[in-house]
């Protein structure tokens, strides 16, 4: 008789790989998005997916309005109902009328226009609201939020799957077994980060696989490795010599996004410091341009202490002193960011 695997077994791992993303350095260049897209989501049916993505914050995000969709767990640890992400929310995969304008002799009469699959003019797309942000003159503000699957320690997607098709590996990576998946999409509803996508061609759910074939060869995931700004660190959470452990556990400046969703995510964020705001007379105040309450909404109350630590250590460095934290965040050698995952992609 085949043994029945418990959800607890499917959700457990021996160690946990994690990513730290420094929002103070991310410039929204989308290199991480493209690095992922060019490797993993070129298949038929996966075109609108961006397993790695970057959106302007505050904003509607990607997929659109993902923070309003529910999923995850409530304060009592019970699953919250979630919403099924739609193709339009993923960007509608609209195309431009290149053929009509450039190949049918219409270049003088027609202009390039986006068209969705239904032939309509799209009203939404990936980064539709790029760089809009919030705040009024003279204090407008925004920052970039780079995201991917969090390979959570308490993954709601695993609990939701009626086929036990989703599980964690020993290193903490969460994968969907494409053989077992039959496209019920309970996982799409359950993930509070909207990080699972449905492929209408294969009729199966797909998500970030943390580049596991690279990780198995000691190479960091493409989104992390290709980041041009040395924004991202990678490694095991319990590796005390690694930057991930130092930023999360030692310095406590890297925080999970929306910890209240209850899934214990393993992508951590260094919150962005910002210039000082102006008052109505145009004088500098002592308040940051990005209101701390805004960052608290994303990262919880611990963000206040993290910001205070970042400010203190930055001041120390500016005054000519030594700061281990600032040296980690600057990362003069890219190798230092990725612990044992410094192998070269083949
Ligand atoms: S982010 Fe979503 S898809 Fe990824 S492990 Fe967590 S619950 Fe599952
Ligand atoms: S590649 Fe790095 S700097 Fe560019 S958007 Fe991604 S995380 Fe930000």
mmCIF file of C-alpha atoms and ligand atoms in Angstrom:
data_model
loop_
_atom_site.group_PDB
_atom_site.id
_atom_site.type_symbol
_atom_site.label_atom_id
_atom_site.label_comp_id
_atom_site.label_asym_id
_atom_site.label_seq_id
_atom_site.Cartn_x
_atom_site.Cartn_y
_atom_site.Cartn_z
ATOM 1 C CA UNK A 1 0.000 0.000 0.000
ATOM 2 C CA UNK A 2 1.366 3.431 -0.942
ATOM 3 C CA UNK A 3 2.263 5.547 2.089
ATOM 4 C CA UNK A 4 0.303 8.767 2.605
ATOM 5 C CA UNK A 5 2.560 11.812 2.858
ATOM 6 C CA UNK A 6 1.446 14.417 5.388
ATOM 7 C CA UNK A 7 1.337 18.126 4.584
ATOM 8 C CA UNK A 8 3.847 18.612 7.390
ATOM 9 C CA UNK A 9 6.325 16.355 5.570
ATOM 10 C CA UNK A 10 5.715 18.179 2.284
ATOM 11 C CA UNK A 11 6.299 21.533 4.007
ATOM 12 C CA UNK A 12 9.475 20.634 5.892
ATOM 13 C CA UNK A 13 13.080 20.987 4.781
ATOM 14 C CA UNK A 14 16.486 20.334 6.317
ATOM 15 C CA UNK A 15 17.825 23.821 5.548
ATOM 16 C CA UNK A 16 16.433 26.975 3.974
ATOM 17 C CA UNK A 17 17.806 28.920 1.055
ATOM 18 C CA UNK A 18 16.938 32.614 1.090
ATOM 19 C CA UNK A 19 17.413 35.815 -0.899
ATOM 20 C CA UNK A 20 18.007 39.308 0.493
ATOM 21 C CA UNK A 21 17.097 42.278 -1.726
ATOM 22 C CA UNK A 22 18.397 45.745 -0.793
ATOM 23 C CA UNK A 23 15.644 48.184 -1.801
ATOM 24 C CA UNK A 24 17.958 51.098 -1.082
ATOM 25 C CA UNK A 25 20.030 50.033 -4.124
ATOM 26 C CA UNK A 26 17.455 48.574 -6.533
ATOM 27 C CA UNK A 27 17.106 50.876 -9.556
ATOM 28 C CA UNK A 28 14.260 49.082 -11.297
ATOM 29 C CA UNK A 29 16.363 48.129 -14.320
ATOM 30 C CA UNK A 30 14.436 44.823 -14.753
ATOM 31 C CA UNK A 31 17.621 42.847 -15.485
ATOM 32 C CA UNK A 32 16.445 40.248 -12.949
ATOM 33 C CA UNK A 33 13.063 40.039 -14.698
ATOM 34 C CA UNK A 34 14.671 39.522 -18.092
ATOM 35 C CA UNK A 35 17.262 37.055 -16.741
ATOM 36 C CA UNK A 36 14.439 34.859 -15.441
ATOM 37 C CA UNK A 37 12.111 35.346 -18.382
ATOM 38 C CA UNK A 38 14.720 34.453 -20.976
ATOM 39 C CA UNK A 39 15.490 31.154 -19.249
ATOM 40 C CA UNK A 40 12.180 29.874 -17.908
ATOM 41 C CA UNK A 41 9.003 31.389 -19.373
ATOM 42 C CA UNK A 42 9.294 31.288 -23.133
ATOM 43 C CA UNK A 43 7.134 28.168 -23.490
ATOM 44 C CA UNK A 44 3.732 28.295 -25.111
ATOM 45 C CA UNK A 45 1.215 29.467 -22.526
ATOM 46 C CA UNK A 46 3.838 30.953 -20.230
ATOM 47 C CA UNK A 47 4.370 34.197 -22.181
ATOM 48 C CA UNK A 48 2.530 36.526 -19.739
ATOM 49 C CA UNK A 49 4.304 35.060 -16.693
ATOM 50 C CA UNK A 50 7.071 36.883 -14.903
ATOM 51 C CA UNK A 51 8.297 34.562 -12.182
ATOM 52 C CA UNK A 52 10.725 37.375 -11.260
ATOM 53 C CA UNK A 53 9.316 40.878 -11.535
ATOM 54 C CA UNK A 54 9.865 44.445 -10.354
ATOM 55 C CA UNK A 55 7.126 47.027 -9.717
ATOM 56 C CA UNK A 56 6.995 50.614 -8.503
ATOM 57 C CA UNK A 57 5.967 50.990 -4.855
ATOM 58 C CA UNK A 58 3.536 52.189 -3.667
ATOM 59 C CA UNK A 59 1.457 51.064 -6.615
ATOM 60 C CA UNK A 60 -0.804 48.303 -7.837
ATOM 61 C CA UNK A 61 2.143 45.943 -8.237
ATOM 62 C CA UNK A 62 2.446 42.792 -10.312
ATOM 63 C CA UNK A 63 0.247 40.864 -10.794
ATOM 64 C CA UNK A 64 -2.114 43.828 -10.564
ATOM 65 C CA UNK A 65 -3.472 44.488 -7.037
ATOM 66 C CA UNK A 66 -1.859 41.326 -5.664
ATOM 67 C CA UNK A 67 -1.919 42.695 -2.118
ATOM 68 C CA UNK A 68 -5.736 42.775 -2.195
ATOM 69 C CA UNK A 69 -6.265 39.219 -3.365
ATOM 70 C CA UNK A 70 -6.228 37.341 -0.027
ATOM 71 C CA UNK A 71 -4.751 33.897 0.526
ATOM 72 C CA UNK A 72 -2.189 32.905 3.147
ATOM 73 C CA UNK A 73 -3.270 32.459 6.768
ATOM 74 C CA UNK A 74 -5.169 34.563 9.303
ATOM 75 C CA UNK A 75 -3.899 35.347 12.811
ATOM 76 C CA UNK A 76 -5.293 32.020 14.075
ATOM 77 C CA UNK A 77 -3.331 30.130 11.405
ATOM 78 C CA UNK A 78 -6.421 29.317 9.358
ATOM 79 C CA UNK A 79 -6.248 29.598 5.548
ATOM 80 C CA UNK A 80 -7.742 32.822 4.133
ATOM 81 C CA UNK A 81 -9.794 32.666 0.954
ATOM 82 C CA UNK A 82 -7.926 33.949 -2.090
ATOM 83 C CA UNK A 83 -8.662 35.168 -5.581
ATOM 84 C CA UNK A 84 -7.715 33.445 -8.841
ATOM 85 C CA UNK A 85 -5.200 35.613 -10.696
ATOM 86 C CA UNK A 86 -6.353 36.432 -14.243
ATOM 87 C CA UNK A 87 -4.401 36.843 -17.468
ATOM 88 C CA UNK A 88 -5.175 40.580 -17.552
ATOM 89 C CA UNK A 89 -3.817 40.971 -14.013
ATOM 90 C CA UNK A 90 -0.604 39.331 -15.250
ATOM 91 C CA UNK A 91 -0.234 41.956 -17.962
ATOM 92 C CA UNK A 92 -2.553 40.699 -20.707
ATOM 93 C CA UNK A 93 0.427 39.755 -22.886
ATOM 94 C CA UNK A 94 -0.573 42.414 -25.395
ATOM 95 C CA UNK A 95 1.373 42.839 -28.644
ATOM 96 C CA UNK A 96 2.012 45.799 -30.944
ATOM 97 C CA UNK A 97 0.758 45.946 -34.554
ATOM 98 C CA UNK A 98 4.278 45.742 -36.028
ATOM 99 C CA UNK A 99 3.129 43.842 -39.128
ATOM 100 C CA UNK A 100 0.424 46.369 -39.981
ATOM 101 C CA UNK A 101 2.713 49.389 -39.588
ATOM 102 C CA UNK A 102 6.071 48.136 -40.845
ATOM 103 C CA UNK A 103 5.367 45.286 -43.264
ATOM 104 C CA UNK A 104 2.164 46.319 -45.024
ATOM 105 C CA UNK A 105 3.237 49.710 -46.342
ATOM 106 C CA UNK A 106 1.334 51.715 -43.710
ATOM 107 C CA UNK A 107 4.242 53.436 -42.008
ATOM 108 C CA UNK A 108 3.055 56.914 -43.114
ATOM 109 C CA UNK A 109 -0.590 56.379 -42.170
ATOM 110 C CA UNK A 110 -0.694 54.192 -39.053
ATOM 111 C CA UNK A 111 1.055 54.351 -35.732
ATOM 112 C CA UNK A 112 2.107 51.583 -33.381
ATOM 113 C CA UNK A 113 -0.683 50.594 -31.018
ATOM 114 C CA UNK A 114 -0.880 47.906 -28.362
ATOM 115 C CA UNK A 115 -3.563 45.258 -28.938
ATOM 116 C CA UNK A 116 -4.655 42.573 -26.498
ATOM 117 C CA UNK A 117 -5.515 39.018 -27.608
ATOM 118 C CA UNK A 118 -9.189 40.041 -27.868
ATOM 119 C CA UNK A 119 -8.260 42.884 -30.279
ATOM 120 C CA UNK A 120 -9.078 45.546 -27.657
ATOM 121 C CA UNK A 121 -6.775 48.342 -26.619
ATOM 122 C CA UNK A 122 -5.278 47.064 -23.344
ATOM 123 C CA UNK A 123 -6.011 48.968 -20.163
ATOM 124 C CA UNK A 124 -3.311 47.292 -18.142
ATOM 125 C CA UNK A 125 0.161 45.894 -18.641
ATOM 126 C CA UNK A 126 3.355 45.010 -16.819
ATOM 127 C CA UNK A 127 4.642 48.181 -15.111
ATOM 128 C CA UNK A 128 1.723 50.212 -16.509
ATOM 129 C CA UNK A 129 2.161 52.591 -13.549
ATOM 130 C CA UNK A 130 5.968 52.575 -13.505
ATOM 131 C CA UNK A 131 7.541 55.427 -11.510
ATOM 132 C CA UNK A 132 4.179 56.959 -10.507
ATOM 133 C CA UNK A 133 4.540 56.361 -6.756
ATOM 134 C CA UNK A 134 2.802 58.555 -4.182
ATOM 135 C CA UNK A 135 3.098 61.886 -2.375
ATOM 136 C CA UNK A 136 2.552 65.461 -3.580
ATOM 137 C CA UNK A 137 5.098 68.078 -4.576
ATOM 138 C CA UNK A 138 7.579 68.813 -3.040
ATOM 139 C CA UNK A 139 7.614 65.326 -1.500
ATOM 140 C CA UNK A 140 6.780 62.747 -4.173
ATOM 141 C CA UNK A 141 8.382 59.365 -3.557
ATOM 142 C CA UNK A 142 8.606 55.809 -4.811
ATOM 143 C CA UNK A 143 10.899 52.824 -4.654
ATOM 144 C CA UNK A 144 11.130 49.532 -6.538
ATOM 145 C CA UNK A 145 9.949 46.190 -5.242
ATOM 146 C CA UNK A 146 11.622 43.177 -6.847
ATOM 147 C CA UNK A 147 9.702 39.966 -6.197
ATOM 148 C CA UNK A 148 9.654 36.246 -6.884
ATOM 149 C CA UNK A 149 8.308 33.173 -5.070
ATOM 150 C CA UNK A 150 9.353 33.366 -1.429
ATOM 151 C CA UNK A 151 9.928 29.605 -1.053
ATOM 152 C CA UNK A 152 8.060 30.017 2.208
ATOM 153 C CA UNK A 153 8.730 27.954 5.333
ATOM 154 C CA UNK A 154 4.954 27.619 5.822
ATOM 155 C CA UNK A 155 3.825 27.605 2.172
ATOM 156 C CA UNK A 156 0.079 28.064 1.732
ATOM 157 C CA UNK A 157 0.377 26.635 -1.786
ATOM 158 C CA UNK A 158 1.479 23.261 -0.375
ATOM 159 C CA UNK A 159 -1.451 23.149 2.055
ATOM 160 C CA UNK A 160 -3.928 24.097 -0.679
ATOM 161 C CA UNK A 161 -2.956 21.488 -3.273
ATOM 162 C CA UNK A 162 -5.468 18.657 -3.312
ATOM 163 C CA UNK A 163 -3.023 16.473 -5.285
ATOM 164 C CA UNK A 164 -0.007 16.879 -2.991
ATOM 165 C CA UNK A 165 1.823 18.081 -6.081
ATOM 166 C CA UNK A 166 3.732 20.852 -4.278
ATOM 167 C CA UNK A 167 6.520 20.230 -1.795
ATOM 168 C CA UNK A 168 9.736 21.610 -0.388
ATOM 169 C CA UNK A 169 13.127 20.136 -1.194
ATOM 170 C CA UNK A 170 15.685 19.544 1.558
ATOM 171 C CA UNK A 171 17.199 22.954 0.735
ATOM 172 C CA UNK A 172 13.823 24.704 1.158
ATOM 173 C CA UNK A 173 13.028 25.285 -2.534
ATOM 174 C CA UNK A 174 9.278 24.866 -3.224
ATOM 175 C CA UNK A 175 8.449 23.047 -6.465
ATOM 176 C CA UNK A 176 5.292 21.998 -8.301
ATOM 177 C CA UNK A 177 5.451 18.442 -9.671
ATOM 178 C CA UNK A 178 4.123 18.940 -13.210
ATOM 179 C CA UNK A 179 3.247 15.241 -13.463
ATOM 180 C CA UNK A 180 0.960 15.391 -10.438
ATOM 181 C CA UNK A 181 -0.591 18.819 -11.129
ATOM 182 C CA UNK A 182 -4.005 18.620 -12.798
ATOM 183 C CA UNK A 183 -4.695 22.361 -12.890
ATOM 184 C CA UNK A 184 -7.185 22.741 -10.025
ATOM 185 C CA UNK A 185 -5.501 26.095 -9.249
ATOM 186 C CA UNK A 186 -6.150 25.974 -5.501
ATOM 187 C CA UNK A 187 -2.491 26.971 -5.107
ATOM 188 C CA UNK A 188 -3.017 30.074 -7.295
ATOM 189 C CA UNK A 189 -5.783 31.187 -4.937
ATOM 190 C CA UNK A 190 -3.846 30.287 -1.791
ATOM 191 C CA UNK A 191 -0.550 32.082 -2.462
ATOM 192 C CA UNK A 192 -0.960 35.541 -0.882
ATOM 193 C CA UNK A 193 1.939 36.843 -2.999
ATOM 194 C CA UNK A 194 0.286 35.822 -6.326
ATOM 195 C CA UNK A 195 3.415 33.962 -7.306
ATOM 196 C CA UNK A 196 1.731 30.987 -9.012
ATOM 197 C CA UNK A 197 0.564 31.274 -12.621
ATOM 198 C CA UNK A 198 -1.757 29.023 -14.616
ATOM 199 C CA UNK A 199 -0.582 27.875 -18.031
ATOM 200 C CA UNK A 200 -3.696 27.679 -20.254
ATOM 201 C CA UNK A 201 -1.871 25.496 -22.803
ATOM 202 C CA UNK A 202 -0.505 22.817 -20.481
ATOM 203 C CA UNK A 203 -3.462 23.316 -18.083
ATOM 204 C CA UNK A 204 -1.041 23.204 -15.161
ATOM 205 C CA UNK A 205 0.162 25.657 -12.536
ATOM 206 C CA UNK A 206 3.694 27.028 -12.743
ATOM 207 C CA UNK A 207 5.949 29.078 -10.514
ATOM 208 C CA UNK A 208 9.527 30.134 -9.854
ATOM 209 C CA UNK A 209 11.742 27.071 -9.444
ATOM 210 C CA UNK A 210 14.572 29.102 -7.862
ATOM 211 C CA UNK A 211 16.733 28.006 -10.824
ATOM 212 C CA UNK A 212 17.268 24.696 -9.010
ATOM 213 C CA UNK A 213 19.315 23.141 -11.852
ATOM 214 C CA UNK A 214 21.791 26.020 -11.345
ATOM 215 C CA UNK A 215 21.610 25.878 -7.554
ATOM 216 C CA UNK A 216 22.431 22.153 -7.707
ATOM 217 C CA UNK A 217 25.649 23.106 -9.532
ATOM 218 C CA UNK A 218 26.568 25.834 -7.024
ATOM 219 C CA UNK A 219 25.336 28.714 -9.225
ATOM 220 C CA UNK A 220 23.063 31.403 -7.762
ATOM 221 C CA UNK A 221 19.578 31.825 -9.329
ATOM 222 C CA UNK A 222 19.665 33.996 -12.449
ATOM 223 C CA UNK A 223 17.672 36.889 -10.923
ATOM 224 C CA UNK A 224 20.227 37.168 -8.120
ATOM 225 C CA UNK A 225 23.368 36.472 -10.145
ATOM 226 C CA UNK A 226 22.535 38.850 -13.019
ATOM 227 C CA UNK A 227 21.543 41.816 -10.815
ATOM 228 C CA UNK A 228 23.707 44.659 -12.045
ATOM 229 C CA UNK A 229 23.479 46.621 -8.813
ATOM 230 C CA UNK A 230 24.752 43.965 -6.364
ATOM 231 C CA UNK A 231 21.378 44.391 -4.737
ATOM 232 C CA UNK A 232 20.819 40.714 -3.952
ATOM 233 C CA UNK A 233 22.460 38.259 -1.557
ATOM 234 C CA UNK A 234 21.841 34.513 -1.607
ATOM 235 C CA UNK A 235 22.574 31.532 0.590
ATOM 236 C CA UNK A 236 21.385 29.427 3.486
ATOM 237 C CA UNK A 237 19.697 31.221 6.352
ATOM 238 C CA UNK A 238 21.747 29.250 8.895
ATOM 239 C CA UNK A 239 25.114 29.890 7.205
ATOM 240 C CA UNK A 240 26.585 32.266 9.778
ATOM 241 C CA UNK A 241 29.394 33.361 7.462
ATOM 242 C CA UNK A 242 27.019 34.271 4.631
ATOM 243 C CA UNK A 243 25.577 37.724 3.953
ATOM 244 C CA UNK A 244 22.007 36.409 4.117
ATOM 245 C CA UNK A 245 22.423 35.272 7.721
ATOM 246 C CA UNK A 246 24.290 38.422 8.648
ATOM 247 C CA UNK A 247 21.648 40.773 7.224
ATOM 248 C CA UNK A 248 18.626 38.787 8.471
ATOM 249 C CA UNK A 249 19.726 37.358 11.814
ATOM 250 C CA UNK A 250 22.768 39.326 12.975
ATOM 251 C CA UNK A 251 22.008 42.898 11.879
ATOM 252 C CA UNK A 252 18.226 42.371 11.570
ATOM 253 C CA UNK A 253 17.947 44.885 8.740
ATOM 254 C CA UNK A 254 16.482 42.439 6.179
ATOM 255 C CA UNK A 255 12.772 41.780 6.728
ATOM 256 C CA UNK A 256 10.102 39.584 5.120
ATOM 257 C CA UNK A 257 7.425 41.235 2.997
ATOM 258 C CA UNK A 258 3.970 41.181 4.604
ATOM 259 C CA UNK A 259 4.869 38.805 7.456
ATOM 260 C CA UNK A 260 1.215 39.010 8.543
ATOM 261 C CA UNK A 261 0.282 36.723 5.614
ATOM 262 C CA UNK A 262 1.544 33.876 7.789
ATOM 263 C CA UNK A 263 3.570 31.907 5.222
ATOM 264 C CA UNK A 264 7.031 32.734 6.640
ATOM 265 C CA UNK A 265 8.521 33.971 3.363
ATOM 266 C CA UNK A 266 12.234 33.579 2.595
ATOM 267 C CA UNK A 267 12.842 36.618 0.418
ATOM 268 C CA UNK A 268 13.976 39.387 2.763
ATOM 269 C CA UNK A 269 14.171 43.115 2.062
ATOM 270 C CA UNK A 270 16.479 45.838 3.329
ATOM 271 C CA UNK A 271 14.055 48.810 3.497
ATOM 272 C CA UNK A 272 15.006 51.933 1.525
ATOM 273 C CA UNK A 273 16.358 55.029 3.269
ATOM 274 C CA UNK A 274 15.174 58.238 1.637
ATOM 275 C CA UNK A 275 16.092 61.961 1.551
ATOM 276 C CA UNK A 276 14.475 64.284 4.086
ATOM 277 C CA UNK A 277 11.032 65.728 3.307
ATOM 278 C CA UNK A 278 10.328 69.467 2.877
ATOM 279 C CA UNK A 279 7.736 71.409 4.866
ATOM 280 C CA UNK A 280 5.179 73.759 3.280
ATOM 281 C CA UNK A 281 7.679 76.640 3.298
ATOM 282 C CA UNK A 282 10.241 74.551 1.437
ATOM 283 C CA UNK A 283 12.485 73.980 4.451
ATOM 284 C CA UNK A 284 14.018 70.580 5.143
ATOM 285 C CA UNK A 285 12.391 68.668 8.005
ATOM 286 C CA UNK A 286 13.810 65.750 9.972
ATOM 287 C CA UNK A 287 11.230 63.364 8.453
ATOM 288 C CA UNK A 288 12.111 60.883 5.692
ATOM 289 C CA UNK A 289 10.568 61.427 2.240
ATOM 290 C CA UNK A 290 9.195 57.877 2.259
ATOM 291 C CA UNK A 291 6.845 57.894 5.287
ATOM 292 C CA UNK A 292 7.845 55.220 7.799
ATOM 293 C CA UNK A 293 4.163 54.182 8.056
ATOM 294 C CA UNK A 294 4.292 53.224 4.375
ATOM 295 C CA UNK A 295 7.284 50.941 4.962
ATOM 296 C CA UNK A 296 5.613 49.570 8.098
ATOM 297 C CA UNK A 297 2.659 48.515 5.988
ATOM 298 C CA UNK A 298 4.967 46.383 3.819
ATOM 299 C CA UNK A 299 7.397 45.042 6.413
ATOM 300 C CA UNK A 300 5.661 45.277 9.802
ATOM 301 C CA UNK A 301 6.734 47.167 12.946
ATOM 302 C CA UNK A 302 10.318 45.786 12.905
ATOM 303 C CA UNK A 303 11.044 48.182 10.056
ATOM 304 C CA UNK A 304 11.503 51.069 12.508
ATOM 305 C CA UNK A 305 14.440 49.404 14.235
ATOM 306 C CA UNK A 306 15.895 48.282 10.896
ATOM 307 C CA UNK A 307 15.783 51.868 9.569
ATOM 308 C CA UNK A 308 17.371 53.189 12.769
ATOM 309 C CA UNK A 309 20.210 50.649 12.454
ATOM 310 C CA UNK A 310 20.762 51.513 8.787
ATOM 311 C CA UNK A 311 20.860 55.249 9.552
ATOM 312 C CA UNK A 312 23.230 54.803 12.491
ATOM 313 C CA UNK A 313 25.666 52.637 10.537
ATOM 314 C CA UNK A 314 25.555 54.890 7.486
ATOM 315 C CA UNK A 315 26.371 57.898 9.660
ATOM 316 C CA UNK A 316 29.258 55.996 11.222
ATOM 317 C CA UNK A 317 30.703 55.288 7.767
ATOM 318 C CA UNK A 318 30.096 58.866 6.558
ATOM 319 C CA UNK A 319 32.066 60.118 9.553
ATOM 320 C CA UNK A 320 35.066 58.038 8.549
ATOM 321 C CA UNK A 321 34.419 55.124 10.888
ATOM 322 C CA UNK A 322 34.200 51.395 10.183
ATOM 323 C CA UNK A 323 30.853 49.681 9.619
ATOM 324 C CA UNK A 324 30.595 45.978 8.939
ATOM 325 C CA UNK A 325 26.948 46.432 7.917
ATOM 326 C CA UNK A 326 27.704 49.123 5.350
ATOM 327 C CA UNK A 327 30.565 47.023 3.940
ATOM 328 C CA UNK A 328 28.168 44.085 3.499
ATOM 329 C CA UNK A 329 25.595 46.279 1.777
ATOM 330 C CA UNK A 330 28.203 47.885 -0.510
ATOM 331 C CA UNK A 331 29.691 44.456 -1.408
ATOM 332 C CA UNK A 332 32.775 45.459 -3.354
ATOM 333 C CA UNK A 333 33.262 41.863 -4.570
ATOM 334 C CA UNK A 334 30.213 40.200 -6.107
ATOM 335 C CA UNK A 335 31.398 36.807 -4.860
ATOM 336 C CA UNK A 336 30.734 37.915 -1.310
ATOM 337 C CA UNK A 337 27.002 38.121 -2.051
ATOM 338 C CA UNK A 338 26.414 34.457 -2.863
ATOM 339 C CA UNK A 339 28.154 32.298 -0.216
ATOM 340 C CA UNK A 340 28.847 28.894 -1.845
ATOM 341 C CA UNK A 341 26.785 29.726 -4.954
ATOM 342 C CA UNK A 342 29.477 31.566 -6.915
ATOM 343 C CA UNK A 343 29.785 29.095 -9.805
ATOM 344 C CA UNK A 344 29.803 30.459 -13.345
ATOM 345 C CA UNK A 345 26.716 29.776 -15.494
ATOM 346 C CA UNK A 346 27.587 27.433 -18.384
HETATM 347 S S1 LIG B 1 5.337 32.641 -2.209
HETATM 348 FE FE1 LIG B 1 3.406 31.601 -2.693
HETATM 349 S S2 LIG B 1 3.996 30.087 -4.261
HETATM 350 FE FE2 LIG B 1 5.874 30.705 -3.228
HETATM 351 S S3 LIG B 1 6.126 29.173 -1.567
HETATM 352 FE FE3 LIG B 1 5.068 30.971 -0.692
HETATM 353 S S4 LIG B 1 2.893 30.434 -0.830
HETATM 354 FE FE4 LIG B 1 3.987 29.040 -2.248
HETATM 355 S S1 LIG B 2 18.469 43.512 -11.522
HETATM 356 FE FE1 LIG B 2 18.867 44.266 -9.442
HETATM 357 S S2 LIG B 2 18.845 46.542 -9.640
HETATM 358 FE FE2 LIG B 2 17.869 45.714 -11.503
HETATM 359 S S3 LIG B 2 15.655 45.656 -10.966
HETATM 360 FE FE3 LIG B 2 16.463 43.609 -10.441
HETATM 361 S S4 LIG B 2 17.010 43.769 -8.234
HETATM 362 FE FE4 LIG B 2 16.759 45.887 -9.025
#
